[in-house]
Amino acid sequence: MTDRRRRKAPPRRNTRTRQVTPRTHWLLLSVLAVTLSTALLLQGYTHHMFRITSDAVTGARGRSDTVPTQVVHGGPVIANAATSPHTAKAQARTVVLTFDDGPDPVWTPRILDVLRRNHVHATFFVVGTQVVAHPELVRRIVADGHQIGIHTFTHPDLARLAPWQRSLELRETQLAVAGAAGVTTALLRPPYSSKNDALDDADWSVLQQADAAGYVTVLSTQDAEDWQRPGADRILANATPHGRAGQILLMHDGGGDRSQTVAALSALIPRLKAHGFRFATVGAAVGMAGPVQPAGLGDRLQGMAFIKVLQGGDLVVWLLGVLMYAAGAISVLRAAVVLVAARRHRRLRSRGRGRSWGSPVTEPVSVIVPAYNESAGIEAAVRSLLASDHPVEIIVVDDGSTDGTADLVESLRLPVRVIRQQNAGKPAALNTGLAAATYDLVVMVDGDTVFEPDTVRTIVQPFADPRVGAVSGNAKVVNRGGLLGRWQHIEYVVGFNLDRRLFDLAECMPTVPGAVGAFRRRALLDLGGVSDVTLAEDTDLTMALCRAGWRVVYEEGARAWTEAPASLNALWRQRYRWCYGTLQAMWKHRGALVQRGAAGKLGRRGLGYLLLFQVLLPLLAPAVDIFAVYGLLFLDPVRIVGLWLAFLLLQLMMGLYAFRLDGERPGPLWSLPLQQFVYRQLMYLVVIQSVFTAVSGSRLRWQRMERYGSLQAPVGAEAPGNERPAQGPVSPQRPPYAPVQQPAPYAPVQQRPPYAPLQQPMPYAPVQQPPPYGGLLQPPPPPGFRQPGPYETQQLY
């Protein structure tokens, strides 16, 4: 039978809708991603591309044809290398203490204390990364009267770098010193350098480029070899001059444990003073005028900004590291919890707890099918419902379709009620179906979904428990072809067989899916029907039921087959609407966080779980990906790949167990690694856009979903033209929660020719409403039932 109702178009509110999709958030996200990437690249270059190592020989010494003879046999201080090179030596009985690789937060202060106690000044050749990390030590070095020289920014072998990298190393170090201590220096000691006669042609090209940049190179004449840590006595012997010639002594205040250096220095200074030696800085020992000068305002400001940027990068890297460890620990904990919960849920059901719902439920059920432009799959959906082994009343509410959906259902001449209404949205269509429903148990199913013969019977059995107000079924993807179909299939199987079992045990089910859900009609009417204030009406409705004290459970045996989006664009629109609607529902029901009883369980368990795993962690996902690339480039790539494989293995284990619980073949899980590079990114971008949309206050419209006609009617359904009488008694009852047999393949439905344009029907005269088939009278709407209100925007599916 068919009910033809013409409803007046709902009045539009005098409100202006803002732009649907705010575009500025993508610009902001891009800026944040570029900024984070730049910061990590800079940190990677300055901290991980090169490491501070000992001043050992880095390779075989090359030819020295271009090194001037006067330099090879000259003093360790070399100037004008690019033009007319000349060298200088320390004065007789003068020892120049030089310290490389600092400043170090442990050893530099101790060395400074030794120098202060002995009233000796020295020269410190600092590494730029250490200056950035400890600028206060550079200021102390200058304040104590010591000289500053540069030892490059990351301690590389300059001879092995390109000219532009050499310039970058020198400039960055100079900026760091200017920002830290407000001075600039003309003194340079290249890493891995030693005495003059060790210079080769590559080294000489470095000295020439440094001279062109205004630097004087300072080598050494005596090496304490403290970098080998041979013991304080050996360092003392290596550092003691032989004869009266002046020496530039090489020692270290950073780059490792320098306790032996401190001990040897404490004995060396008094010994040399007793033998008539004096101590001086490099400039004073060779008569150089003012190698260290106050920095200009521009250099100082740039240097301070440079230090702040790098320190901020250090903080970002540290924070990301903490977040990565926290996210990893939480993910592992979640996996353990859902696996344990799924196993416990299965054991409880298999041990007969499912039979404790009560006596078998045999009363008829009203099935509401809201439909908007569902002609591609509505026939298969209706025929699958008619093939149910439980008595059903089927109500198709056509919400202003333009593709002949209602006409197609009517042409089938099946015992299905069709109600037409002007387009008002899915919540309004569901409320219309609730008002027309005859029975107290109501099953809601989307128009792109087909049921198995026992789905209705199975999903209503938990209603034997009077505390149960809603039951979630098990939705499965029917169009699994291609990577996108496989990925959604994996997501559905894991979500329904792990997460929902956890929600069931924790009594905090947040969503009964629109594809397959059952409700007590009186519970819904007590709430005022289905609300239209969110785009996730199923989530909103489920949360409202939980807060009203009803129990919401999961019945894994109630299977429904639904069409999933077959393109990335369609998937984006669907998940965007779902995510945004879920955020709306979470915000609407945030008061459950402080409530007690069933509402409190939903708030503190269900909402907390959704907030952590469906909002916060996806928001961090872009940073995780960027940090992973950073780790591959600058950290230990083997460890990064190992961590990725470990988490992939964890997901695979969860997938295998979920597929086993659902009786599915695990073959599609081979695509799980590929899912991490496309599907995962799409999902977290959906969350990001949804959050920005919600924060900006923009209103999102219903998105029309594409239908592909991949649904098939079950074998044994009625052929077109055959009237089906009202169903009689229930077929023999299958034990609740017994293993479900895999459904038989659906027979293909013969494709109907395109519909000819339908003439617009004349306005209907008031007709007395005929009773539903079977002679059951239509009950009047109970008190308190709320008809759908006006809508701001046209809502589609």
Tab-separated table of C-alpha atoms in Angstrom, residues 41-217:
chain	number	residue	atom	x	y	z
A	41	LEU	CA	65.467	20.495	8.616
A	42	LEU	CA	67.481	23.197	10.345
A	43	GLN	CA	67.682	21.104	13.495
A	44	GLY	CA	68.643	18.081	11.457
A	45	TYR	CA	71.440	19.957	9.723
A	46	THR	CA	72.765	21.583	12.849
A	47	HIS	CA	72.517	18.601	15.172
A	48	HIS	CA	72.431	15.344	13.256
A	49	MET	CA	73.969	15.664	9.827
A	50	PHE	CA	77.377	16.054	11.415
A	51	ARG	CA	78.494	15.169	14.902
A	52	ILE	CA	81.218	16.613	17.081
A	53	THR	CA	84.054	14.111	16.982
A	54	SER	CA	87.666	14.092	18.065
A	55	ASP	CA	90.281	16.059	16.141
A	56	ALA	CA	91.655	12.936	14.561
A	57	VAL	CA	92.826	12.592	10.975
A	58	THR	CA	89.697	12.207	8.821
A	59	GLY	CA	91.350	10.684	5.789
A	60	ALA	CA	94.515	10.166	3.830
A	61	ARG	CA	96.548	13.356	3.406
A	62	GLY	CA	96.600	14.690	-0.138
A	63	ARG	CA	99.180	16.543	-2.144
A	64	SER	CA	100.483	19.876	-0.854
A	65	ASP	CA	101.759	21.467	-4.058
A	66	THR	CA	99.856	24.714	-3.575
A	67	VAL	CA	100.775	25.248	0.091
A	68	PRO	CA	103.472	27.973	0.252
A	69	THR	CA	106.773	26.896	1.749
A	70	GLN	CA	106.795	29.816	4.184
A	71	VAL	CA	103.494	28.544	5.552
A	72	VAL	CA	104.663	24.948	5.898
A	73	HIS	CA	107.710	26.062	7.885
A	74	GLY	CA	106.125	29.133	9.468
A	75	GLY	CA	104.137	29.929	12.568
A	76	PRO	CA	100.717	28.527	13.462
A	77	VAL	CA	98.862	31.836	13.007
A	78	ILE	CA	98.270	32.336	9.276
A	79	ALA	CA	96.994	35.589	7.745
A	80	ASN	CA	96.401	36.840	4.180
A	81	ALA	CA	96.263	33.301	2.836
A	82	ALA	CA	94.409	34.482	-0.281
A	83	THR	CA	96.929	37.160	-1.252
A	84	SER	CA	100.401	37.290	0.300
A	85	PRO	CA	100.375	34.788	3.139
A	86	HIS	CA	102.430	35.339	6.251
A	87	THR	CA	102.569	33.557	9.597
A	88	ALA	CA	103.266	34.409	13.213
A	89	LYS	CA	104.603	32.465	16.212
A	90	ALA	CA	104.030	32.855	19.908
A	91	GLN	CA	106.740	34.737	21.761
A	92	ALA	CA	109.425	32.793	23.586
A	93	ARG	CA	108.439	31.254	26.927
A	94	THR	CA	104.788	31.998	26.126
A	95	VAL	CA	102.143	29.327	26.231
A	96	VAL	CA	98.768	29.915	24.552
A	97	LEU	CA	96.127	27.616	26.024
A	98	THR	CA	93.443	26.889	23.414
A	99	PHE	CA	90.311	24.826	24.004
A	100	ASP	CA	88.198	23.353	21.216
A	101	ASP	CA	84.682	21.887	20.856
A	102	GLY	CA	82.961	23.823	23.649
A	103	PRO	CA	81.270	25.334	25.409
A	104	ASP	CA	80.222	22.309	27.412
A	105	PRO	CA	77.822	22.740	30.354
A	106	VAL	CA	79.928	20.459	32.574
A	107	TRP	CA	83.570	20.869	31.627
A	108	THR	CA	83.791	24.460	30.389
A	109	PRO	CA	82.805	25.947	33.792
A	110	ARG	CA	85.360	23.738	35.555
A	111	ILE	CA	88.110	24.787	33.165
A	112	LEU	CA	87.119	28.433	33.614
A	113	ASP	CA	87.352	27.950	37.379
A	114	VAL	CA	90.882	26.547	37.063
A	115	LEU	CA	91.932	29.455	34.849
A	116	ARG	CA	90.428	31.999	37.245
A	117	ARG	CA	92.176	30.499	40.258
A	118	ASN	CA	95.507	30.711	38.440
A	119	HIS	CA	94.852	34.153	36.911
A	120	VAL	CA	95.374	32.844	33.374
A	121	HIS	CA	93.628	33.832	30.155
A	122	ALA	CA	93.080	31.422	27.279
A	123	THR	CA	91.429	31.235	23.836
A	124	PHE	CA	88.266	29.168	23.295
A	125	PHE	CA	87.368	27.983	19.789
A	126	VAL	CA	83.660	27.368	20.081
A	127	VAL	CA	81.272	25.191	18.068
A	128	GLY	CA	78.120	27.016	16.925
A	129	THR	CA	75.647	24.363	18.032
A	130	GLN	CA	77.126	24.463	21.514
A	131	VAL	CA	76.935	28.252	21.549
A	132	VAL	CA	73.227	28.068	20.726
A	133	ALA	CA	72.677	25.497	23.441
A	134	HIS	CA	74.707	27.343	26.112
A	135	PRO	CA	74.953	31.068	25.278
A	136	GLU	CA	75.477	31.943	28.938
A	137	LEU	CA	78.835	30.134	28.907
A	138	VAL	CA	80.034	32.198	25.960
A	139	ARG	CA	79.122	35.338	27.867
A	140	ARG	CA	81.091	34.077	30.860
A	141	ILE	CA	84.124	33.305	28.689
A	142	VAL	CA	84.139	36.870	27.359
A	143	ALA	CA	83.412	38.387	30.784
A	144	ASP	CA	86.386	36.525	32.316
A	145	GLY	CA	88.734	38.133	29.796
A	146	HIS	CA	89.290	35.143	27.550
A	147	GLN	CA	89.353	35.290	23.767
A	148	ILE	CA	86.751	33.725	21.482
A	149	GLY	CA	87.468	32.003	18.197
A	150	ILE	CA	85.147	29.932	15.989
A	151	HIS	CA	85.408	26.220	15.322
A	152	THR	CA	82.565	26.066	12.719
A	153	PHE	CA	78.919	25.427	13.462
A	154	THR	CA	78.631	21.633	13.243
A	155	HIS	CA	82.296	20.586	13.390
A	156	PRO	CA	82.657	19.204	9.835
A	157	ASP	CA	85.868	18.706	7.872
A	158	LEU	CA	85.743	21.930	5.864
A	159	ALA	CA	88.053	20.517	3.204
A	160	ARG	CA	85.347	18.031	2.256
A	161	LEU	CA	82.556	20.628	1.928
A	162	ALA	CA	81.442	22.743	-0.988
A	163	PRO	CA	82.402	26.455	-0.797
A	164	TRP	CA	78.814	27.507	-0.023
A	165	GLN	CA	78.689	25.066	2.902
A	166	ARG	CA	81.942	26.431	4.269
A	167	SER	CA	80.557	29.959	4.157
A	168	LEU	CA	77.372	28.794	5.881
A	169	GLU	CA	79.349	27.115	8.651
A	170	LEU	CA	81.378	30.248	9.341
A	171	ARG	CA	78.480	32.685	9.073
A	172	GLU	CA	76.169	30.690	11.346
A	173	THR	CA	78.856	30.398	14.030
A	174	GLN	CA	79.623	34.096	13.846
A	175	LEU	CA	75.937	34.946	14.230
A	176	ALA	CA	75.628	32.625	17.209
A	177	VAL	CA	78.613	34.263	18.955
A	178	ALA	CA	77.271	37.749	18.208
A	179	GLY	CA	73.856	36.826	19.566
A	180	ALA	CA	75.239	35.106	22.665
A	181	ALA	CA	78.033	37.477	23.765
A	182	GLY	CA	77.659	40.578	21.581
A	183	VAL	CA	81.089	40.192	19.952
A	184	THR	CA	82.556	39.120	16.639
A	185	THR	CA	85.862	37.363	16.176
A	186	ALA	CA	88.431	37.048	13.421
A	187	LEU	CA	89.981	33.865	14.807
A	188	LEU	CA	89.258	30.527	13.139
A	189	ARG	CA	90.463	27.046	13.857
A	190	PRO	CA	89.267	24.517	11.277
A	191	PRO	CA	88.129	21.167	12.741
A	192	TYR	CA	90.583	18.263	12.379
A	193	SER	CA	93.519	20.663	11.911
A	194	SER	CA	96.864	20.258	13.591
A	195	LYS	CA	100.289	21.699	12.644
A	196	ASN	CA	101.395	23.644	9.577
A	197	ASP	CA	103.215	20.767	7.940
A	198	ALA	CA	99.970	18.729	7.911
A	199	LEU	CA	98.274	21.124	5.473
A	200	ASP	CA	97.426	19.779	2.023
A	201	ASP	CA	95.975	21.483	-1.046
A	202	ALA	CA	92.341	21.006	0.103
A	203	ASP	CA	93.153	22.497	3.489
A	204	TRP	CA	94.884	25.431	1.834
A	205	SER	CA	91.770	26.196	-0.235
A	206	VAL	CA	89.825	26.375	3.042
A	207	LEU	CA	92.333	28.849	4.501
A	208	GLN	CA	92.181	30.982	1.371
A	209	GLN	CA	88.362	31.114	1.471
A	210	ALA	CA	88.462	31.934	5.188
A	211	ASP	CA	90.947	34.721	4.573
A	212	ALA	CA	88.636	36.184	1.921
A	213	ALA	CA	85.886	36.196	4.571
A	214	GLY	CA	88.154	38.096	7.017
A	215	TYR	CA	89.421	35.275	9.201
A	216	VAL	CA	92.886	34.521	10.556
A	217	THR	CA	93.571	30.789	10.877
